Coordinates of N, CA and C in Angstrom, one line a residue:
X1 N 5.3 3.1 26.7 CA 4.7 3.7 25.4 C 5.1 5.1 25.3
X2 N 5.2 5.6 24.1 CA 5.7 6.9 23.8 C 4.7 8.0 24.1
X3 N 5.1 9.2 24.3 CA 4.3 10.3 24.5 C 3.6 10.7 23.2
X4 N 2.6 11.6 23.3 CA 1.9 12.1 22.1 C 2.9 12.8 21.2
X5 N 3.8 13.6 21.8 CA 4.8 14.3 21.0 C 5.7 13.3 20.2
X6 N 6.1 12.3 20.9 CA 7.0 11.3 20.3 C 6.3 10.5 19.2
X7 N 5.0 10.2 19.4 CA 4.2 9.5 18.4 C 4.0 10.3 17.2
X8 N 3.7 11.6 17.4 CA 3.6 12.5 16.2 C 4.9 12.6 15.4
X9 N 6.0 12.7 16.1 CA 7.3 12.8 15.5 C 7.6 11.6 14.7
X10 N 7.3 10.4 15.3 CA 7.6 9.1 14.6 C 6.7 8.9 13.4
X11 N 5.5 9.3 13.5 CA 4.6 9.2 12.3 C 5.1 10.1 11.2
X12 N 5.4 11.3 11.5 CA 5.9 12.3 10.5 C 7.2 11.8 9.9
X13 N 8.1 11.2 10.7 CA 9.3 10.7 10.2 C 9.1 9.5 9.2
X14 N 8.2 8.6 9.6 CA 7.9 7.5 8.7 C 7.2 7.9 7.4
X15 N 6.3 8.9 7.5 CA 5.7 9.4 6.3 C 6.7 10.1 5.4
X16 N 7.6 10.8 5.9 CA 8.7 11.4 5.2 C 9.5 10.4 4.5
X17 N 9.9 9.3 5.2 CA 10.7 8.2 4.6 C 9.9 7.5 3.5
X18 N 8.7 7.3 3.7 CA 7.8 6.6 2.7 C 7.6 7.4 1.5
X19 N 7.5 8.7 1.7 CA 7.4 9.7 0.6 C 6.4 9.3 -0.5
X20 N 5.2 8.9 0.0 CA 4.1 8.5 -0.8 C 4.2 7.2 -1.6
X21 N 5.3 6.4 -1.3 CA 5.5 5.2 -2.0 C 4.6 4.1 -1.4
X22 N 4.2 4.2 -0.2 CA 3.4 3.2 0.5 C 2.5 3.9 1.5
X23 N 1.3 3.2 1.8 CA 0.5 3.7 2.8 C 1.0 3.3 4.2
X24 N 0.8 4.1 5.2 CA 1.2 3.8 6.6 C 0.0 3.3 7.4
X25 N 0.1 2.1 7.8 CA -0.9 1.6 8.8 C -0.3 1.5 10.2
X26 N -1.0 2.1 11.1 CA -0.6 2.0 12.5 C -1.1 0.8 13.2
X27 N -0.1 -0.1 13.6 CA -0.5 -1.3 14.3 C -0.7 -1.0 15.7
X28 N -1.9 -1.1 16.2 CA -2.3 -0.4 17.4 C -2.6 -1.4 18.6
X29 N -2.0 -2.6 18.5 CA -2.2 -3.6 19.6 C -1.7 -3.0 20.9
X30 N -2.5 -3.1 21.9 CA -2.2 -2.6 23.3 C -2.3 -1.0 23.4
X31 N -2.5 -0.3 22.3 CA -2.5 1.1 22.3 C -3.9 1.6 22.7
X32 N -4.1 2.4 23.7 CA -5.5 2.8 24.2 C -6.1 3.7 23.1
X33 N -7.5 3.7 23.1 CA -8.2 4.4 22.1 C -7.9 5.9 22.0
X34 N -7.7 6.5 23.2 CA -7.3 7.9 23.2 C -6.1 8.2 22.4
X35 N -5.1 7.4 22.5 CA -3.8 7.6 21.8 C -4.0 7.3 20.3
X36 N -4.8 6.3 20.0 CA -5.1 6.0 18.6 C -5.8 7.1 17.9
X37 N -6.8 7.7 18.6 CA -7.5 8.8 18.1 C -6.6 10.0 17.8
X38 N -5.6 10.2 18.7 CA -4.7 11.3 18.5 C -3.8 10.9 17.3
X39 N -3.3 9.7 17.3 CA -2.3 9.3 16.2 C -2.8 9.5 14.8
X40 N -4.2 9.3 14.6 CA -4.7 9.4 13.3 C -4.9 10.9 12.9
X41 N -4.6 11.8 13.8 CA -4.6 13.2 13.4 C -3.2 13.7 12.9
X42 N -2.3 12.8 13.0 CA -0.9 13.1 12.7 C -0.4 12.7 11.3
X43 N -1.4 12.4 10.4 CA -1.0 12.2 9.0 C -1.4 10.9 8.4
X44 N -2.0 9.9 9.1 CA -2.5 8.7 8.5 C -3.8 8.3 9.2
X45 N -4.8 7.9 8.4 CA -6.1 7.5 8.9 C -6.2 6.0 9.2
X46 N -5.2 5.2 8.8 CA -5.3 3.8 8.7 C -4.7 3.1 10.0
X47 N -5.5 2.3 10.7 CA -5.1 1.5 11.8 C -5.3 0.0 11.6
X48 N -4.6 -0.8 12.3 CA -4.8 -2.2 12.3 C -4.8 -2.8 13.6
X49 N -5.8 -3.6 14.0 CA -5.9 -4.3 15.2 C -5.6 -5.8 15.0
X50 N -4.9 -6.4 16.0 CA -4.5 -7.8 15.9 C -5.5 -8.8 16.6
X51 N -6.2 -8.3 17.6 CA -6.9 -9.2 18.5 C -8.4 -8.8 18.5
X52 N -9.3 -9.8 18.3 CA -10.7 -9.5 18.3 C -11.2 -8.9 19.6
X53 N -10.9 -9.4 20.7 CA -11.4 -8.9 22.0 C -10.9 -7.5 22.2
X54 N -9.7 -7.2 21.9 CA -9.2 -5.9 22.1 C -9.9 -4.9 21.2
X55 N -10.1 -5.2 20.0 CA -10.8 -4.3 19.1 C -12.2 -4.1 19.6
X56 N -12.9 -5.1 20.1 CA -14.3 -4.9 20.6 C -14.2 -4.0 21.8
X57 N -13.2 -4.1 22.7 CA -13.1 -3.3 23.9 C -12.9 -1.8 23.5
X58 N -12.2 -1.6 22.5 CA -11.8 -0.2 22.1 C -12.9 0.5 21.2
X59 N -13.6 -0.4 20.5 CA -14.4 0.1 19.3 C -15.2 1.3 19.6
X60 N -16.0 1.3 20.7 CA -16.9 2.5 20.9 C -16.2 3.8 21.1
X61 N -14.9 3.7 21.7 CA -14.2 4.9 22.0 C -13.3 5.4 20.8
X62 N -13.3 4.6 19.7 CA -12.5 5.0 18.6 C -13.2 6.1 17.8
X63 N -12.5 7.0 17.2 CA -13.0 8.1 16.4 C -13.2 7.6 15.0
X64 N -14.2 6.7 14.8 CA -14.3 5.9 13.6 C -14.5 6.8 12.3
X65 N -15.1 7.9 12.5 CA -15.3 8.8 11.3 C -14.0 9.3 10.7
X66 N -13.0 9.3 11.5 CA -11.7 9.8 11.0 C -10.6 8.7 10.8
X67 N -11.0 7.5 10.8 CA -10.0 6.4 10.6 C -10.6 5.2 9.8
X68 N -9.7 4.5 9.2 CA -10.1 3.2 8.5 C -9.5 2.1 9.3
X69 N -10.3 1.1 9.7 CA -9.8 0.0 10.6 C -9.7 -1.2 9.8
X70 N -8.5 -1.8 9.9 CA -8.2 -3.1 9.3 C -8.0 -4.1 10.4
X71 N -8.2 -5.4 10.1 CA -7.8 -6.5 11.1 C -6.6 -7.2 10.5
X72 N -5.5 -7.2 11.3 CA -4.2 -7.6 10.7 C -3.7 -8.9 11.4
X73 N -4.4 -9.4 12.4 CA -3.9 -10.6 13.2 C -4.5 -11.9 12.7
X74 N -4.1 -12.9 13.3 CA -4.7 -14.2 12.9 C -6.2 -14.2 13.4
X75 N -7.1 -14.7 12.5 CA -8.5 -14.6 12.8 C -9.1 -16.0 12.8
X76 N -9.7 -16.4 14.0 CA -10.4 -17.6 14.1 C -11.8 -17.5 13.4
X77 N -12.2 -18.6 12.8 CA -13.5 -18.5 12.1 C -14.6 -18.2 13.1
X78 N -14.6 -18.6 14.3 CA -15.7 -18.3 15.2 C -15.7 -16.9 15.7
X79 N -14.7 -16.1 15.3 CA -14.7 -14.7 15.8 C -15.0 -13.8 14.6
X80 N -15.2 -14.3 13.4 CA -15.5 -13.4 12.3 C -16.7 -12.6 12.5
X81 N -17.8 -13.2 13.1 CA -19.0 -12.5 13.2 C -18.9 -11.2 14.1
X82 N -17.9 -11.2 15.0 CA -17.8 -10.0 15.9 C -17.2 -8.8 15.2
X83 N -16.4 -9.0 14.1 CA -15.7 -7.9 13.5 C -16.1 -7.6 12.1
X84 N -17.0 -8.4 11.5 CA -17.3 -8.3 10.1 C -17.8 -6.9 9.7
X85 N -18.5 -6.3 10.6 CA -19.1 -5.0 10.3 C -18.3 -3.9 11.0
X86 N -17.1 -4.2 11.5 CA -16.3 -3.2 12.2 C -15.0 -2.9 11.5
X87 N -14.6 -3.6 10.5 CA -13.4 -3.4 9.8 C -13.6 -3.3 8.3
X88 N -12.7 -2.6 7.6 CA -12.9 -2.5 6.1 C -12.1 -3.4 5.3
X89 N -11.1 -4.1 6.0 CA -10.3 -5.1 5.3 C -9.7 -6.1 6.4
X90 N -9.6 -7.3 6.0 CA -9.0 -8.4 6.8 C -7.7 -8.8 6.1
X91 N -6.6 -8.7 6.7 CA -5.3 -8.9 6.1 C -4.9 -10.4 6.1
X92 N -5.5 -11.2 6.9 CA -4.9 -12.5 7.3 C -5.8 -13.7 6.9
X93 N -6.3 -13.7 5.6 CA -7.1 -14.8 5.2 C -6.1 -15.9 4.7
X94 N -6.1 -17.1 5.4 CA -5.1 -18.1 5.1 C -5.8 -19.5 5.0
X95 N -7.1 -19.6 4.9 CA -7.8 -20.9 4.7 C -9.1 -20.7 4.1
X96 N -9.6 -21.7 3.4 CA -10.9 -21.6 2.7 C -12.0 -21.6 3.8
X97 N -11.7 -22.3 4.9 CA -12.8 -22.3 6.0 C -13.0 -20.9 6.5
X98 N -11.9 -20.1 6.7 CA -12.0 -18.7 7.1 C -12.7 -17.9 6.0
X99 N -12.3 -18.1 4.8 CA -13.0 -17.3 3.7 C -14.5 -17.6 3.6
X100 N -14.8 -18.9 3.9 CA -16.2 -19.3 3.8 C -17.0 -18.6 4.9
X101 N -16.4 -18.5 6.1 CA -17.1 -17.8 7.2 C -17.2 -16.3 7.0
X102 N -16.2 -15.7 6.4 CA -16.3 -14.3 6.0 C -17.4 -14.1 5.0
X103 N -17.5 -15.0 4.1 CA -18.6 -14.9 3.1 C -20.0 -15.0 3.8
X104 N -20.1 -16.0 4.7 CA -21.4 -16.2 5.4 C -21.8 -15.0 6.1
X105 N -20.9 -14.4 6.9 CA -21.2 -13.3 7.8 C -21.4 -12.0 7.0
X106 N -20.6 -11.8 5.9 CA -20.7 -10.6 5.0 C -22.1 -10.7 4.3
X107 N -22.4 -11.8 3.8 CA -23.7 -12.0 3.1 C -24.9 -11.6 4.0
X108 N -24.8 -12.0 5.3 CA -25.9 -11.8 6.2 C -26.1 -10.3 6.4
X109 N -25.0 -9.5 6.2 CA -25.1 -8.0 6.4 C -25.2 -7.3 5.1
X110 N -25.2 -8.0 4.0 CA -25.3 -7.4 2.7 C -24.1 -6.5 2.4
X111 N -22.9 -7.0 2.8 CA -21.7 -6.2 2.5 C -20.7 -7.1 1.8
X112 N -19.6 -6.5 1.2 CA -18.5 -7.2 0.6 C -17.3 -6.9 1.4
X113 N -16.6 -7.9 1.9 CA -15.4 -7.7 2.7 C -14.1 -7.8 1.9
X114 N -13.3 -6.7 1.9 CA -12.0 -6.8 1.3 C -11.1 -7.6 2.1
X115 N -10.3 -8.4 1.4 CA -9.4 -9.3 2.2 C -8.0 -9.3 1.4
X116 N -7.0 -9.7 2.2 CA -5.7 -10.0 1.6 C -5.4 -11.5 1.9
X117 N -4.7 -12.1 1.0 CA -4.3 -13.5 1.2 C -3.0 -13.5 2.0
X118 N -2.9 -14.1 3.2 CA -1.7 -14.2 3.9 C -0.8 -15.4 3.4
X119 N 0.4 -15.0 3.0 CA 1.3 -16.0 2.5 C 2.4 -16.3 3.5
X120 N 2.7 -17.5 3.8 CA 3.8 -17.9 4.7 C 5.1 -17.9 3.8
X121 N 5.6 -16.7 3.7 CA 6.7 -16.5 2.7 C 8.0 -17.3 3.1
X122 N 8.2 -17.5 4.4 CA 9.4 -18.2 4.8 C 9.2 -19.7 5.0
X123 N 8.0 -20.2 4.7 CA 7.7 -21.6 4.8 C 8.0 -22.1 6.3
X124 N 7.6 -21.2 7.2 CA 7.9 -21.5 8.6 C 6.9 -22.4 9.2
X125 N 7.3 -23.5 9.9 CA 6.4 -24.4 10.6 C 5.6 -23.7 11.7
X126 N 4.3 -24.0 11.7 CA 3.4 -23.5 12.7 C 3.1 -22.0 12.6
X127 N 3.4 -21.4 11.4 CA 3.1 -20.0 11.2 C 1.9 -19.9 10.2
X128 N 1.1 -18.9 10.5 CA -0.1 -18.7 9.6 C 0.4 -18.4 8.2
X129 N -0.6 -18.6 7.3 CA -0.3 -18.3 5.9 C -0.3 -19.5 5.0
X130 N -0.6 -19.3 3.7 CA -0.5 -20.4 2.8 C 0.8 -20.4 2.1
X131 N 1.2 -21.6 1.6 CA 2.5 -21.6 0.8 C 2.4 -20.8 -0.5
X132 N 3.5 -20.1 -0.8 CA 3.4 -19.2 -1.9 C 3.0 -19.9 -3.2
X133 N 3.4 -21.1 -3.4 CA 3.1 -21.9 -4.6 C 1.6 -22.2 -4.7
X134 N 0.9 -22.0 -3.6 CA -0.6 -22.3 -3.7 C -1.4 -21.0 -3.8
X135 N -0.8 -19.9 -3.9 CA -1.5 -18.6 -3.9 C -2.5 -18.5 -5.0
X136 N -2.1 -18.8 -6.2 CA -3.1 -18.6 -7.3 C -4.2 -19.6 -7.3
X137 N -4.0 -20.8 -6.9 CA -5.1 -21.8 -6.7 C -6.0 -21.3 -5.6
X138 N -5.5 -20.8 -4.5 CA -6.3 -20.3 -3.4 C -7.1 -19.2 -3.9
X139 N -6.5 -18.3 -4.6 CA -7.3 -17.1 -5.1 C -8.4 -17.5 -6.0
X140 N -8.2 -18.5 -6.8 CA -9.2 -19.0 -7.7 C -10.4 -19.5 -6.9
X141 N -10.1 -20.2 -5.8 CA -11.1 -20.8 -4.9 C -11.9 -19.7 -4.2
X142 N -11.3 -18.5 -4.0 CA -12.0 -17.4 -3.4 C -13.1 -16.9 -4.3
X143 N -13.0 -17.2 -5.6 CA -14.0 -16.8 -6.6 C -15.4 -17.4 -6.3
X144 N -15.4 -18.4 -5.4 CA -16.7 -19.0 -5.0 C -17.5 -18.1 -4.1
X145 N -16.8 -17.1 -3.5 CA -17.4 -16.3 -2.5 C -17.7 -14.9 -2.9
X146 N -18.9 -14.6 -3.4 CA -19.2 -13.3 -4.0 C -19.1 -12.1 -3.0
X147 N -19.1 -12.4 -1.7 CA -19.1 -11.3 -0.7 C -17.6 -11.1 -0.1
X148 N -16.7 -11.8 -0.8 CA -15.3 -11.7 -0.4 C -14.5 -11.1 -1.6
X149 N -13.8 -10.0 -1.3 CA -13.1 -9.3 -2.4 C -11.6 -9.4 -2.2
X150 N -10.9 -10.3 -2.9 CA -9.4 -10.4 -2.7 C -8.8 -9.1 -3.3
X151 N -7.9 -8.5 -2.5 CA -7.3 -7.2 -2.9 C -5.8 -7.3 -3.0
X152 N -5.2 -8.4 -2.6 CA -3.8 -8.5 -2.6 C -3.2 -9.5 -1.7
X153 N -2.0 -9.3 -1.3 CA -1.2 -10.3 -0.5 C -0.7 -9.6 0.8
X154 N -0.4 -10.4 1.8 CA 0.2 -10.0 3.0 C 1.2 -11.0 3.5
X155 N 2.3 -10.5 4.0 CA 3.3 -11.4 4.6 C 3.8 -10.9 5.9
X156 N 4.3 -11.8 6.8 CA 5.1 -11.5 7.9 C 6.4 -12.4 7.8
X157 N 7.5 -11.8 7.3 CA 8.7 -12.6 7.0 C 9.3 -13.1 8.3
X158 N 10.2 -14.1 8.2 CA 10.9 -14.6 9.4 C 11.6 -13.5 10.2
X159 N 11.6 -13.6 11.5 CA 12.3 -12.6 12.4 C 13.8 -12.7 12.1
X160 N 14.4 -11.5 12.1 CA 15.8 -11.4 11.9 C 16.3 -10.1 12.5
X161 N 17.5 -10.0 12.9 CA 18.1 -8.8 13.4 C 18.5 -7.9 12.3
X162 N 18.7 -8.4 11.1 CA 19.2 -7.6 9.9 C 18.1 -7.7 8.8
X163 N 17.4 -6.6 8.7 CA 16.3 -6.6 7.7 C 16.7 -7.0 6.3
X164 N 17.9 -6.7 5.9 CA 18.4 -7.0 4.5 C 18.3 -8.6 4.3
X165 N 18.4 -9.3 5.4 CA 18.3 -10.8 5.2 C 17.0 -11.3 4.6
X166 N 16.0 -10.4 4.8 CA 14.7 -10.8 4.2 C 14.4 -10.2 2.9
X167 N 15.4 -9.5 2.3 CA 15.2 -8.9 1.0 C 14.6 -9.8 0.0
X168 N 15.2 -11.0 -0.1 CA 14.7 -12.0 -1.1 C 13.2 -12.4 -0.9
X169 N 12.8 -12.4 0.4 CA 11.4 -12.7 0.6 C 10.5 -11.6 0.1
X170 N 10.9 -10.3 0.3 CA 10.1 -9.2 -0.2 C 10.1 -9.2 -1.7
X171 N 11.2 -9.5 -2.3 CA 11.3 -9.5 -3.8 C 10.4 -10.6 -4.3
X172 N 10.4 -11.8 -3.6 CA 9.6 -12.9 -4.1 C 8.1 -12.6 -4.0
X173 N 7.7 -12.0 -2.9 CA 6.2 -11.8 -2.8 C 5.8 -10.7 -3.7
X174 N 6.6 -9.7 -4.0 CA 6.3 -8.7 -5.0 C 6.1 -9.3 -6.3
X175 N 7.0 -10.2 -6.7 CA 6.9 -10.8 -8.0 C 5.6 -11.6 -8.1
X176 N 5.2 -12.3 -7.1 CA 4.0 -13.1 -7.1 C 2.8 -12.1 -7.2
X177 N 2.9 -11.0 -6.5 CA 1.8 -10.0 -6.5 C 1.6 -9.5 -7.9
X178 N 2.7 -9.2 -8.6 CA 2.7 -8.6 -9.9 C 2.2 -9.7 -10.9
X179 N 2.7 -10.9 -10.8 CA 2.3 -12.0 -11.7 C 0.8 -12.2 -11.7
X180 N 0.2 -12.2 -10.5 CA -1.2 -12.3 -10.3 C -1.9 -11.1 -10.9
X181 N -1.4 -9.9 -10.6 CA -2.1 -8.7 -11.2 C -2.1 -8.7 -12.7
X182 N -1.0 -9.2 -13.3 CA -0.9 -9.2 -14.8 C -1.8 -10.3 -15.4
X183 N -2.1 -11.3 -14.7 CA -2.9 -12.4 -15.2 C -4.4 -12.2 -15.0
X184 N -4.8 -11.4 -14.0 CA -6.2 -11.1 -13.7 C -6.8 -10.2 -14.8
X185 N -8.0 -10.7 -15.3 CA -8.7 -9.9 -16.4 C -9.3 -8.6 -15.7
X186 N -9.8 -8.8 -14.6 CA -10.4 -7.6 -13.9 C -9.6 -7.4 -12.6
X187 N -8.6 -6.6 -12.7 CA -7.7 -6.4 -11.6 C -7.8 -5.1 -10.8
X188 N -8.9 -4.4 -11.0 CA -9.0 -3.1 -10.4 C -8.9 -3.2 -8.8
X189 N -9.3 -4.3 -8.3 CA -9.2 -4.5 -6.8 C -7.9 -5.1 -6.3
X190 N -7.1 -5.6 -7.2 CA -5.9 -6.3 -6.8 C -4.8 -5.2 -6.7
X191 N -4.7 -4.6 -5.6 CA -3.9 -3.3 -5.5 C -3.1 -3.2 -4.2
X192 N -3.1 -4.2 -3.3 CA -2.5 -4.0 -2.0 C -1.4 -5.1 -1.8
X193 N -0.2 -4.7 -1.5 CA 0.8 -5.6 -1.0 C 1.2 -5.2 0.4
X194 N 0.8 -5.8 1.4 CA 1.0 -5.5 2.8 C 2.2 -6.2 3.3
X195 N 3.4 -5.5 3.3 CA 4.6 -6.2 3.7 C 5.5 -5.1 4.3
X196 N 6.1 -5.4 5.4 CA 7.0 -4.5 6.1 C 6.5 -4.0 7.4
X197 N 7.3 -4.2 8.5 CA 6.9 -3.7 9.8 C 8.0 -2.8 10.3
X198 N 7.9 -2.5 11.6 CA 8.8 -1.5 12.2 C 10.3 -1.7 11.9
X199 N 10.8 -2.9 11.9 CA 12.2 -3.2 11.7 C 12.7 -3.3 10.3
X200 N 11.7 -3.4 9.3 CA 12.1 -3.7 8.0 C 11.3 -3.0 6.9
X201 N 10.5 -2.0 7.3 CA 9.6 -1.5 6.3 C 10.3 -0.8 5.1
X202 N 11.4 -0.2 5.3 CA 12.1 0.5 4.2 C 12.6 -0.5 3.2
X203 N 13.1 -1.6 3.7 CA 13.5 -2.7 2.8 C 12.3 -3.2 2.0
X204 N 11.2 -3.4 2.7 CA 10.0 -3.9 2.0 C 9.5 -2.9 0.9
X205 N 9.5 -1.7 1.3 CA 9.0 -0.7 0.3 C 10.0 -0.6 -0.9
X206 N 11.3 -0.7 -0.7 CA 12.2 -0.7 -1.8 C 12.0 -1.9 -2.7
X207 N 11.3 -2.9 -2.2 CA 11.0 -4.1 -3.1 C 9.6 -4.1 -3.7
X208 N 8.8 -3.1 -3.3 CA 7.5 -2.9 -4.0 C 6.3 -3.0 -3.0
X209 N 6.5 -3.2 -1.7 CA 5.4 -3.1 -0.8 C 4.7 -1.7 -0.9
X210 N 3.4 -1.7 -0.8 CA 2.7 -0.4 -0.9 C 1.8 -0.2 0.4
X211 N 2.0 -1.0 1.4 CA 1.3 -0.8 2.7 C 2.2 -1.4 3.7
X212 N 2.6 -0.6 4.7 CA 3.5 -1.1 5.8 C 2.7 -0.9 7.1
X213 N 3.1 -1.8 8.1 CA 2.3 -1.9 9.3 C 3.3 -1.6 10.5
X214 N 3.2 -0.4 11.0 CA 4.2 0.1 12.0 C 3.6 0.2 13.4
X215 N 4.2 -0.5 14.4 CA 3.7 -0.4 15.7 C 4.8 0.2 16.7
X216 N 5.8 -0.6 17.0 CA 6.8 -0.2 18.0 C 7.6 1.0 17.5
X217 N 7.8 1.2 16.2 CA 8.6 2.3 15.8 C 7.8 3.6 15.9
X218 N 6.5 3.5 16.1 CA 5.6 4.7 16.3 C 5.3 4.9 17.8
X219 N 4.8 3.8 18.4 CA 4.3 3.9 19.8 C 5.2 3.5 20.9
X220 N 6.4 3.0 20.5 CA 7.4 2.6 21.5 C 7.2 1.1 21.9
X221 N 8.1 0.7 22.8 CA 8.0 -0.7 23.3 C 6.7 -0.9 24.1
X222 N 6.1 -2.1 23.9 CA 4.9 -2.4 24.6 C 5.0 -3.8 25.2
X223 N 4.3 -4.0 26.3 CA 4.2 -5.3 26.9 C 2.9 -5.9 26.4
X224 N 3.0 -7.2 25.9 CA 1.8 -7.8 25.4 C 1.2 -8.9 26.3
X225 N -0.1 -8.9 26.5 CA -0.7 -9.9 27.4 C -0.7 -11.2 26.6
X226 N -0.8 -12.3 27.4 CA -0.9 -13.6 26.8 C -2.1 -13.7 25.9
X227 N -2.0 -14.3 24.7 CA -3.2 -14.3 23.8 C -4.3 -15.2 24.3
X228 N -5.5 -14.7 24.1 CA -6.7 -15.6 24.4 C -7.7 -15.5 23.2
X229 N -7.5 -14.6 22.3 CA -8.4 -14.5 21.2 C -7.6 -14.1 20.0

């Protein structure tokens, strides 16, 4: 993992490249709370956690007054109750059963949870996300849940060594994002297209992404434990 000086330099470099075109979210999986607290002093308040258990373990040590926490990983319905009051947005809503549970837990606490619809843009087998052609119907169904506020779309495109190979996926999701925005009568909340990670964020932003999720390009290479949550 990188030193504080390297983290600061990487954040400032990314912010310079983004030049205000997109928000920078720090993907903080495996990053200790102390380093996260430092990182958010370097120019961005936004962090994203992938794993429920890891978020819970870090939560008390995070400088929450100076950061905005999103959940960006796959979320099981039985884990929603643990994070519903700890994050301000869930990026990975990909089923009505998950949306229903978010509604249930948010209603219990008298809050409204902002969410993004995760789209399986590459139609990859076994990967989270709904098919892009079902996006608008899925969004309509979310209208049944008054405590769930859809704010946009999120994708994780297929892995590739050459970011330009995913250019058409970024263009496709941007067009869907715009199509929905233009059709919605009340679209003030439809404002987030979360696309682009460390290897391809500049390509994503060039196609219209306005939120990028950077982990390894900021914090360096990390070893990931086997998933259990």
